[in-house]
mmCIF file of C-alpha atoms in Angstrom:
data_model
loop_
_atom_site.group_PDB
_atom_site.id
_atom_site.type_symbol
_atom_site.label_atom_id
_atom_site.label_comp_id
_atom_site.label_asym_id
_atom_site.label_seq_id
_atom_site.Cartn_x
_atom_site.Cartn_y
_atom_site.Cartn_z
ATOM 1 C CA MET J 116 4.877 5.365 25.274
ATOM 2 C CA GLY J 117 7.942 6.510 24.530
ATOM 3 C CA LYS J 118 9.840 3.820 24.739
ATOM 4 C CA LYS J 119 7.411 1.556 22.775
ATOM 5 C CA ILE J 120 8.496 3.983 19.512
ATOM 6 C CA PHE J 121 11.668 3.757 20.091
ATOM 7 C CA THR J 122 11.561 -0.063 20.179
ATOM 8 C CA ARG J 123 9.563 0.320 16.809
ATOM 9 C CA ILE J 124 11.835 3.145 15.241
ATOM 10 C CA VAL J 125 14.617 0.484 15.956
ATOM 11 C CA ALA J 126 13.065 -2.284 15.048
ATOM 12 C CA SER J 127 11.934 -0.562 11.866
ATOM 13 C CA PHE J 128 15.263 0.105 10.843
ATOM 14 C CA PHE J 129 17.090 -3.294 11.008
ATOM 15 C CA SER J 130 13.950 -4.786 9.516
ATOM 16 C CA LEU J 131 14.789 -1.647 5.918
ATOM 17 C CA ILE J 132 18.562 -2.836 6.219
ATOM 18 C CA THR J 133 18.076 -6.315 5.831
ATOM 19 C CA LEU J 134 15.213 -5.981 3.091
ATOM 20 C CA ILE J 135 18.219 -3.529 1.345
ATOM 21 C CA VAL J 136 20.548 -5.918 1.292
ATOM 22 C CA ILE J 137 17.927 -8.628 -0.382
ATOM 23 C CA VAL J 138 16.959 -6.775 -2.834
ATOM 24 C CA PHE J 139 20.025 -5.559 -3.837
ATOM 25 C CA PHE J 140 21.576 -8.770 -4.424
ATOM 26 C CA LEU J 141 17.967 -10.667 -5.448
ATOM 27 C CA SER J 142 17.736 -7.559 -8.669
ATOM 28 C CA ARG J 143 21.253 -8.559 -10.007
ATOM 29 C CA LEU J 144 19.750 -11.741 -10.402
ATOM 30 C CA THR J 145 17.690 -10.563 -13.248
ATOM 31 C CA GLY J 146 20.700 -10.134 -15.728
ATOM 32 C CA ASP J 147 22.950 -7.963 -17.238
ATOM 33 C CA PRO J 148 21.050 -4.509 -18.005
ATOM 34 C CA ALA J 149 23.865 -3.659 -20.949
ATOM 35 C CA ALA J 150 22.378 -6.562 -22.876
ATOM 36 C CA LEU J 151 18.901 -4.396 -22.811
ATOM 37 C CA PHE J 152 20.337 -1.103 -23.363
ATOM 38 C CA LEU J 153 22.287 -2.023 -25.977
ATOM 39 C CA PRO J 154 22.258 -3.256 -29.479
ATOM 40 C CA ILE J 155 22.905 -7.066 -30.138
ATOM 41 C CA ASP J 156 25.294 -6.559 -32.219
ATOM 42 C CA ALA J 157 27.447 -3.955 -29.360
ATOM 43 C CA SER J 158 30.889 -4.726 -29.237
ATOM 44 C CA GLN J 159 32.847 -6.059 -26.299
ATOM 45 C CA GLU J 160 34.070 -2.616 -25.802
ATOM 46 C CA MET J 161 30.659 -1.011 -25.874
ATOM 47 C CA LEU J 162 29.603 -3.717 -23.526
ATOM 48 C CA ASP J 163 32.309 -2.744 -20.159
ATOM 49 C CA LYS J 164 32.170 0.910 -21.126
ATOM 50 C CA PHE J 165 28.814 0.503 -20.096
ATOM 51 C CA ARG J 166 28.727 -1.263 -17.455
ATOM 52 C CA GLU J 167 31.627 1.151 -16.629
ATOM 53 C CA LEU J 168 30.173 3.674 -17.004
ATOM 54 C CA HIS J 169 27.288 2.096 -14.108
ATOM 55 C CA GLY J 170 29.609 0.591 -11.992
ATOM 56 C CA LEU J 171 28.663 -2.939 -12.929
ATOM 57 C CA ASN J 172 31.985 -4.521 -13.583
ATOM 58 C CA ASP J 173 33.196 -4.517 -9.774
ATOM 59 C CA PRO J 174 32.344 -7.005 -7.566
ATOM 60 C CA LEU J 175 28.820 -7.311 -6.166
ATOM 61 C CA ILE J 176 30.453 -6.804 -2.548
ATOM 62 C CA GLU J 177 32.156 -3.658 -3.484
ATOM 63 C CA GLN J 178 29.024 -2.263 -5.476
ATOM 64 C CA PHE J 179 26.969 -3.232 -2.245
ATOM 65 C CA ALA J 180 29.544 -1.148 -0.407
ATOM 66 C CA ARG J 181 29.526 2.028 -2.486
ATOM 67 C CA TYR J 182 25.816 1.784 -2.688
ATOM 68 C CA VAL J 183 25.239 1.776 1.048
ATOM 69 C CA ARG J 184 27.786 4.467 0.998
ATOM 70 C CA ASP J 185 26.106 6.620 -1.067
ATOM 71 C CA VAL J 186 22.489 5.850 0.310
ATOM 72 C CA MET J 187 23.857 7.367 3.720
ATOM 73 C CA GLN J 188 25.090 10.688 1.814
ATOM 74 C CA LEU J 189 20.746 10.170 0.293
ATOM 75 C CA ASP J 190 22.202 9.582 -3.276
ATOM 76 C CA PHE J 191 20.138 6.890 -4.478
ATOM 77 C CA GLY J 192 22.025 7.019 -7.541
ATOM 78 C CA GLU J 193 20.982 7.685 -11.385
ATOM 79 C CA SER J 194 18.099 5.945 -13.577
ATOM 80 C CA ILE J 195 19.288 3.734 -16.280
ATOM 81 C CA ARG J 196 16.083 3.721 -18.230
ATOM 82 C CA LYS J 197 15.182 7.636 -17.562
ATOM 83 C CA ALA J 198 19.287 9.210 -17.087
ATOM 84 C CA ARG J 199 17.462 11.223 -14.020
ATOM 85 C CA PRO J 200 18.069 10.576 -10.000
ATOM 86 C CA ALA J 201 16.426 7.503 -9.062
ATOM 87 C CA ILE J 202 14.753 8.926 -5.894
ATOM 88 C CA ASP J 203 13.175 11.709 -8.063
ATOM 89 C CA VAL J 204 11.424 9.038 -10.427
ATOM 90 C CA VAL J 205 10.086 6.984 -7.635
ATOM 91 C CA LEU J 206 8.243 9.404 -5.565
ATOM 92 C CA GLU J 207 6.710 11.391 -8.669
ATOM 93 C CA ALA J 208 5.337 7.893 -9.437
ATOM 94 C CA PHE J 209 4.859 7.244 -5.640
ATOM 95 C CA THR J 210 2.639 10.153 -5.097
ATOM 96 C CA TRP J 211 0.270 8.606 -7.668
ATOM 97 C CA THR J 212 0.404 5.614 -5.748
ATOM 98 C CA LEU J 213 0.113 7.760 -2.339
ATOM 99 C CA GLN J 214 -3.092 9.462 -4.073
ATOM 100 C CA LEU J 215 -4.744 6.705 -5.102
ATOM 101 C CA ALA J 216 -4.226 4.265 -1.410
ATOM 102 C CA LEU J 217 -5.378 7.371 0.634
ATOM 103 C CA ILE J 218 -8.371 8.350 -1.333
ATOM 104 C CA THR J 219 -9.704 4.150 -1.280
ATOM 105 C CA ILE J 220 -8.730 4.521 2.462
ATOM 106 C CA ILE J 221 -10.833 7.077 3.460
ATOM 107 C CA LEU J 222 -13.748 6.002 1.444
ATOM 108 C CA VAL J 223 -13.029 1.841 2.778
ATOM 109 C CA THR J 224 -12.987 3.371 6.616
ATOM 110 C CA VAL J 225 -16.370 5.348 6.535
ATOM 111 C CA ALA J 226 -18.305 2.950 4.249
ATOM 112 C CA ALA J 227 -17.206 -0.065 6.378
ATOM 113 C CA ILE J 228 -17.635 2.034 9.564
ATOM 114 C CA VAL J 229 -21.141 3.308 8.943
ATOM 115 C CA ILE J 230 -22.415 0.000 7.094
ATOM 116 C CA GLY J 231 -21.095 -1.975 9.732
ATOM 117 C CA SER J 232 -21.984 -0.682 13.022
ATOM 118 C CA LEU J 233 -25.662 0.018 11.540
ATOM 119 C CA ALA J 234 -26.186 -4.329 10.487
ATOM 120 C CA ALA J 235 -24.630 -4.899 13.908
ATOM 121 C CA PHE J 236 -27.395 -2.628 15.626
ATOM 122 C CA ARG J 237 -29.845 -5.332 13.847
ATOM 123 C CA PRO J 238 -28.506 -8.170 14.059
ATOM 124 C CA GLY J 239 -29.759 -11.073 11.524
ATOM 125 C CA GLY J 240 -32.457 -8.309 10.297
ATOM 126 C CA VAL J 241 -32.104 -8.750 6.199
ATOM 127 C CA PHE J 242 -29.887 -5.743 5.729
ATOM 128 C CA ASP J 243 -27.200 -7.410 8.106
ATOM 129 C CA ARG J 244 -27.357 -10.454 5.955
ATOM 130 C CA LEU J 245 -27.367 -8.759 3.000
ATOM 131 C CA VAL J 246 -24.296 -6.735 3.923
ATOM 132 C CA SER J 247 -22.518 -10.086 5.178
ATOM 133 C CA LEU J 248 -23.378 -11.720 2.621
ATOM 134 C CA LEU J 249 -21.540 -8.717 0.124
ATOM 135 C CA SER J 250 -18.661 -8.197 2.375
ATOM 136 C CA LEU J 251 -17.726 -11.925 2.589
ATOM 137 C CA ILE J 252 -17.825 -12.137 -1.837
ATOM 138 C CA GLY J 253 -16.199 -8.994 -1.862
ATOM 139 C CA ALA J 254 -13.413 -10.161 0.917
ATOM 140 C CA SER J 255 -12.582 -13.410 -0.961
ATOM 141 C CA ALA J 256 -12.456 -11.870 -4.781
ATOM 142 C CA PRO J 257 -8.941 -11.376 -5.889
ATOM 143 C CA ASP J 258 -8.063 -7.829 -7.720
ATOM 144 C CA PHE J 259 -6.885 -9.185 -10.934
ATOM 145 C CA TRP J 260 -10.525 -10.994 -11.209
ATOM 146 C CA ILE J 261 -12.342 -7.746 -10.229
ATOM 147 C CA ALA J 262 -10.289 -5.563 -12.370
ATOM 148 C CA ILE J 263 -10.161 -7.545 -15.418
ATOM 149 C CA VAL J 264 -14.162 -7.566 -14.910
ATOM 150 C CA GLY J 265 -14.608 -4.435 -14.521
ATOM 151 C CA ILE J 266 -12.811 -2.762 -17.551
ATOM 152 C CA VAL J 267 -14.819 -5.716 -19.852
ATOM 153 C CA VAL J 268 -18.550 -4.619 -18.137
ATOM 154 C CA PHE J 269 -17.933 -0.808 -17.292
ATOM 155 C CA SER J 270 -15.170 0.289 -20.241
ATOM 156 C CA VAL J 271 -15.257 -2.124 -22.870
ATOM 157 C CA THR J 272 -19.149 -3.586 -22.754
ATOM 158 C CA LEU J 273 -21.032 -0.090 -21.350
ATOM 159 C CA GLY J 274 -18.551 2.041 -22.245
ATOM 160 C CA TRP J 275 -18.685 4.369 -19.194
ATOM 161 C CA VAL J 276 -15.230 4.971 -17.715
ATOM 162 C CA PRO J 277 -11.721 4.408 -19.794
ATOM 163 C CA THR J 278 -9.608 1.424 -19.266
ATOM 164 C CA SER J 279 -6.473 2.988 -18.739
ATOM 165 C CA GLY J 280 -5.113 6.390 -17.810
ATOM 166 C CA THR J 281 -5.360 9.473 -14.920
ATOM 167 C CA GLY J 282 -6.337 12.669 -17.573
ATOM 168 C CA THR J 283 -9.617 12.577 -15.830
ATOM 169 C CA ILE J 284 -11.840 12.310 -12.814
ATOM 170 C CA TRP J 285 -13.197 8.945 -14.757
ATOM 171 C CA HIS J 286 -9.928 7.422 -15.058
ATOM 172 C CA TRP J 287 -9.675 7.015 -11.245
ATOM 173 C CA ILE J 288 -13.325 5.529 -11.068
ATOM 174 C CA LEU J 289 -12.290 2.110 -12.170
ATOM 175 C CA PRO J 290 -9.166 1.780 -9.711
ATOM 176 C CA ILE J 291 -10.499 3.118 -6.711
ATOM 177 C CA ALA J 292 -13.362 0.300 -6.974
ATOM 178 C CA VAL J 293 -11.085 -2.103 -7.516
ATOM 179 C CA LEU J 294 -8.966 -1.259 -4.167
ATOM 180 C CA PHE J 295 -12.126 -0.425 -2.619
ATOM 181 C CA ILE J 296 -13.767 -3.688 -2.847
ATOM 182 C CA ARG J 297 -11.787 -6.132 -0.664
ATOM 183 C CA PRO J 298 -10.757 -4.111 1.997
ATOM 184 C CA PHE J 299 -13.956 -2.644 2.289
ATOM 185 C CA GLY J 300 -15.536 -6.498 3.062
ATOM 186 C CA LEU J 301 -12.337 -7.461 5.197
ATOM 187 C CA ILE J 302 -12.968 -4.104 7.468
ATOM 188 C CA LEU J 303 -16.557 -4.178 7.051
ATOM 189 C CA GLN J 304 -16.730 -7.795 9.229
ATOM 190 C CA VAL J 305 -14.295 -6.334 11.797
ATOM 191 C CA VAL J 306 -16.129 -3.483 11.953
ATOM 192 C CA ARG J 307 -19.387 -5.278 12.745
ATOM 193 C CA GLY J 308 -18.159 -8.421 15.029
ATOM 194 C CA SER J 309 -16.347 -5.447 17.226
ATOM 195 C CA MET J 310 -19.562 -3.678 17.565
ATOM 196 C CA LEU J 311 -21.936 -6.374 18.264
ATOM 197 C CA THR J 312 -19.808 -6.819 21.280
ATOM 198 C CA ALA J 313 -20.218 -3.740 22.192
ATOM 199 C CA PHE J 314 -23.547 -3.996 21.814
ATOM 200 C CA GLY J 315 -24.061 -6.422 25.060
ATOM 201 C CA SER J 316 -21.747 -4.716 27.051
ATOM 202 C CA ALA J 317 -23.172 -3.422 29.937
ATOM 203 C CA TYR J 318 -22.662 0.566 29.482
ATOM 204 C CA VAL J 319 -24.605 0.277 25.933
ATOM 205 C CA LYS J 320 -27.492 -1.449 28.232
ATOM 206 C CA THR J 321 -27.286 1.403 31.050
ATOM 207 C CA ALA J 322 -27.284 3.995 27.867
ATOM 208 C CA ARG J 323 -30.379 2.038 26.750
ATOM 209 C CA ALA J 324 -32.006 2.118 29.870
ATOM 210 C CA LYS J 325 -31.534 5.852 30.210
ATOM 211 C CA GLY J 326 -33.750 6.341 26.693
ATOM 212 C CA VAL J 327 -30.364 7.510 24.841
ATOM 213 C CA GLY J 328 -31.163 7.698 21.225
ATOM 214 C CA ASN J 329 -29.876 4.903 19.026
ATOM 215 C CA ARG J 330 -27.823 7.007 17.065
ATOM 216 C CA SER J 331 -25.710 8.419 20.050
ATOM 217 C CA ILE J 332 -25.830 4.259 21.227
ATOM 218 C CA ILE J 333 -24.130 3.294 18.039
ATOM 219 C CA PHE J 334 -21.711 6.666 17.057
ATOM 220 C CA VAL J 335 -20.484 7.736 20.614
ATOM 221 C CA HIS J 336 -21.325 4.945 23.236
ATOM 222 C CA THR J 337 -20.218 2.017 21.425
ATOM 223 C CA LEU J 338 -17.753 2.525 18.358
ATOM 224 C CA ARG J 339 -14.758 4.481 20.587
ATOM 225 C CA ASN J 340 -14.696 1.360 22.196
ATOM 226 C CA ALA J 341 -15.030 -1.282 19.067
ATOM 227 C CA MET J 342 -12.380 0.601 17.023
ATOM 228 C CA LEU J 343 -9.008 -0.621 18.542
ATOM 229 C CA PRO J 344 -9.216 -4.002 16.569
ATOM 230 C CA VAL J 345 -10.959 -2.176 13.276
ATOM 231 C CA ILE J 346 -7.564 0.234 13.416
ATOM 232 C CA THR J 347 -5.485 -2.462 13.245
ATOM 233 C CA VAL J 348 -7.266 -4.189 10.345
ATOM 234 C CA ILE J 349 -7.664 -0.580 8.876
ATOM 235 C CA GLY J 350 -3.711 -0.625 9.471
ATOM 236 C CA ASP J 351 -2.637 -3.499 7.376
ATOM 237 C CA GLN J 352 -5.033 -2.801 4.570
ATOM 238 C CA ALA J 353 -3.658 0.713 4.040
ATOM 239 C CA ALA J 354 -0.366 -1.343 4.003
ATOM 240 C CA ALA J 355 -1.611 -4.054 1.192
ATOM 241 C CA MET J 356 -2.859 -1.216 -0.717
ATOM 242 C CA LEU J 357 0.168 0.279 -1.181
ATOM 243 C CA ASN J 358 1.753 -3.335 -2.005
ATOM 244 C CA GLY J 359 -1.247 -4.240 -3.671
ATOM 245 C CA ALA J 360 -1.476 -1.422 -5.832
ATOM 246 C CA VAL J 361 1.224 -3.502 -8.644
ATOM 247 C CA ILE J 362 -1.814 -5.320 -9.367
ATOM 248 C CA VAL J 363 -4.280 -2.384 -10.491
ATOM 249 C CA GLU J 364 -1.580 -0.040 -11.635
ATOM 250 C CA THR J 365 -0.352 -2.644 -14.544
ATOM 251 C CA ILE J 366 -3.802 -3.277 -15.568
ATOM 252 C CA PHE J 367 -5.150 0.162 -15.728
ATOM 253 C CA GLY J 368 -1.680 1.680 -16.645
ATOM 254 C CA PHE J 369 -1.254 3.978 -13.562
ATOM 255 C CA PRO J 370 1.928 5.617 -13.076
ATOM 256 C CA GLY J 371 2.109 5.024 -9.810
ATOM 257 C CA VAL J 372 5.396 3.118 -7.964
ATOM 258 C CA GLY J 373 3.888 -0.516 -8.522
ATOM 259 C CA LYS J 374 3.574 0.178 -12.046
ATOM 260 C CA LEU J 375 7.008 1.481 -11.979
ATOM 261 C CA MET J 376 8.723 -1.693 -10.027
ATOM 262 C CA ILE J 377 7.226 -3.630 -12.468
ATOM 263 C CA ASP J 378 8.662 -1.494 -15.546
ATOM 264 C CA SER J 379 12.097 -1.283 -13.820
ATOM 265 C CA ILE J 380 12.263 -4.964 -12.652
ATOM 266 C CA LEU J 381 11.932 -5.925 -16.345
ATOM 267 C CA GLN J 382 14.014 -3.413 -17.310
ATOM 268 C CA ARG J 383 17.094 -4.523 -14.810
ATOM 269 C CA ASP J 384 16.848 -0.496 -13.693
ATOM 270 C CA PHE J 385 18.488 -1.782 -10.094
ATOM 271 C CA ASN J 386 18.868 1.825 -8.327
ATOM 272 C CA VAL J 387 15.069 2.468 -9.438
ATOM 273 C CA ILE J 388 13.835 -1.014 -7.779
ATOM 274 C CA LEU J 389 16.083 0.023 -4.509
ATOM 275 C CA ALA J 390 14.935 3.071 -4.414
ATOM 276 C CA ALA J 391 11.154 1.841 -5.230
ATOM 277 C CA ILE J 392 11.006 -0.689 -2.479
ATOM 278 C CA MET J 393 12.910 1.833 0.060
ATOM 279 C CA VAL J 394 10.212 4.425 -0.093
ATOM 280 C CA THR J 395 7.061 1.927 -0.217
ATOM 281 C CA ALA J 396 8.891 0.596 3.224
ATOM 282 C CA LEU J 397 9.308 3.781 5.114
ATOM 283 C CA ALA J 398 5.930 4.246 4.130
ATOM 284 C CA ILE J 399 4.629 1.184 5.839
ATOM 285 C CA PHE J 400 7.169 1.465 8.843
ATOM 286 C CA ILE J 401 5.891 4.972 9.049
ATOM 287 C CA MET J 402 2.166 4.028 8.828
ATOM 288 C CA ASN J 403 2.891 1.169 11.288
ATOM 289 C CA LEU J 404 3.701 4.127 13.931
ATOM 290 C CA LEU J 405 0.816 6.173 13.628
ATOM 291 C CA ILE J 406 -1.107 3.400 14.507
ATOM 292 C CA ASP J 407 0.745 2.427 18.011
ATOM 293 C CA ILE J 408 0.250 6.219 18.292
ATOM 294 C CA ILE J 409 -3.445 5.853 17.928
ATOM 295 C CA TYR J 410 -4.045 3.163 19.816
ATOM 296 C CA SER J 411 -2.103 5.159 22.459
ATOM 297 C CA LEU J 412 -4.482 7.763 22.137
ATOM 298 C CA LEU J 413 -7.880 5.658 22.406
ATOM 299 C CA ASP J 414 -6.817 2.989 25.079
ATOM 300 C CA PRO J 415 -4.919 5.101 27.543
ATOM 301 C CA ARG J 416 -3.559 1.937 29.264
ATOM 302 C CA LEU J 417 -1.505 0.871 26.518
ATOM 303 C CA ARG J 418 0.496 3.881 26.980
ATOM 304 C CA THR J 419 2.247 2.433 30.210
#
């Protein structure tokens, strides 16, 4: 178990280094920040002073070496746009994204496990077929399309919820609903399939022969043994939410790290781009590590 966790940490470290290298050099291809932040008629002297102030006059290799050295000292540089430490800007935005993703994945997990288990208990019934149809539609629908339709129907036409912002609980309903639909459909299908397999096992037939109630069969005898593939999908979808939040946050004007990354790319705020990528990548690596640990807790065979 310990060796597996150590291997995962080492692999994640090298993946993070590779990601930093790629993003660092690709971000520089977006252009010169001085052209955006200074007036069109700025003199060459002003342009040179701006680039010198932000370390942009040095060769790229030298800039990268300096950035790596600073990051090793936990210095992620300063945001050009906000004149604040880049990591502070990112962590402030990441808090919003984390809240949105956490609320959504909890709702998705609970709903998918309960509904998927009940649907698998009587396969082929009306409820099972209806749930399967809706989950397939939800899993196939793209987030941006759901978001636009949701705004047109529930915000513009009906006026039930705001189109953007975070001021009240009503502002959160549409972003959560949009993020909810796709992972709910995917996780529900996995729960249903895994539970169907578990219901056909010998220990479930024995429990039924002993007169064990349906609720105990579903949520005590069967669910734990059916959870391994479900946990994998939940982890994948939780990580996807951090990435998929870019679309949702941009459409709904949600002040999360996804929207921050888009704004920073457009405004060539290099330090914020890199800090945002690093924080998001670390969150995904930690999530994958937790999934491995949960796997081992559920299946003792994996501990060795």
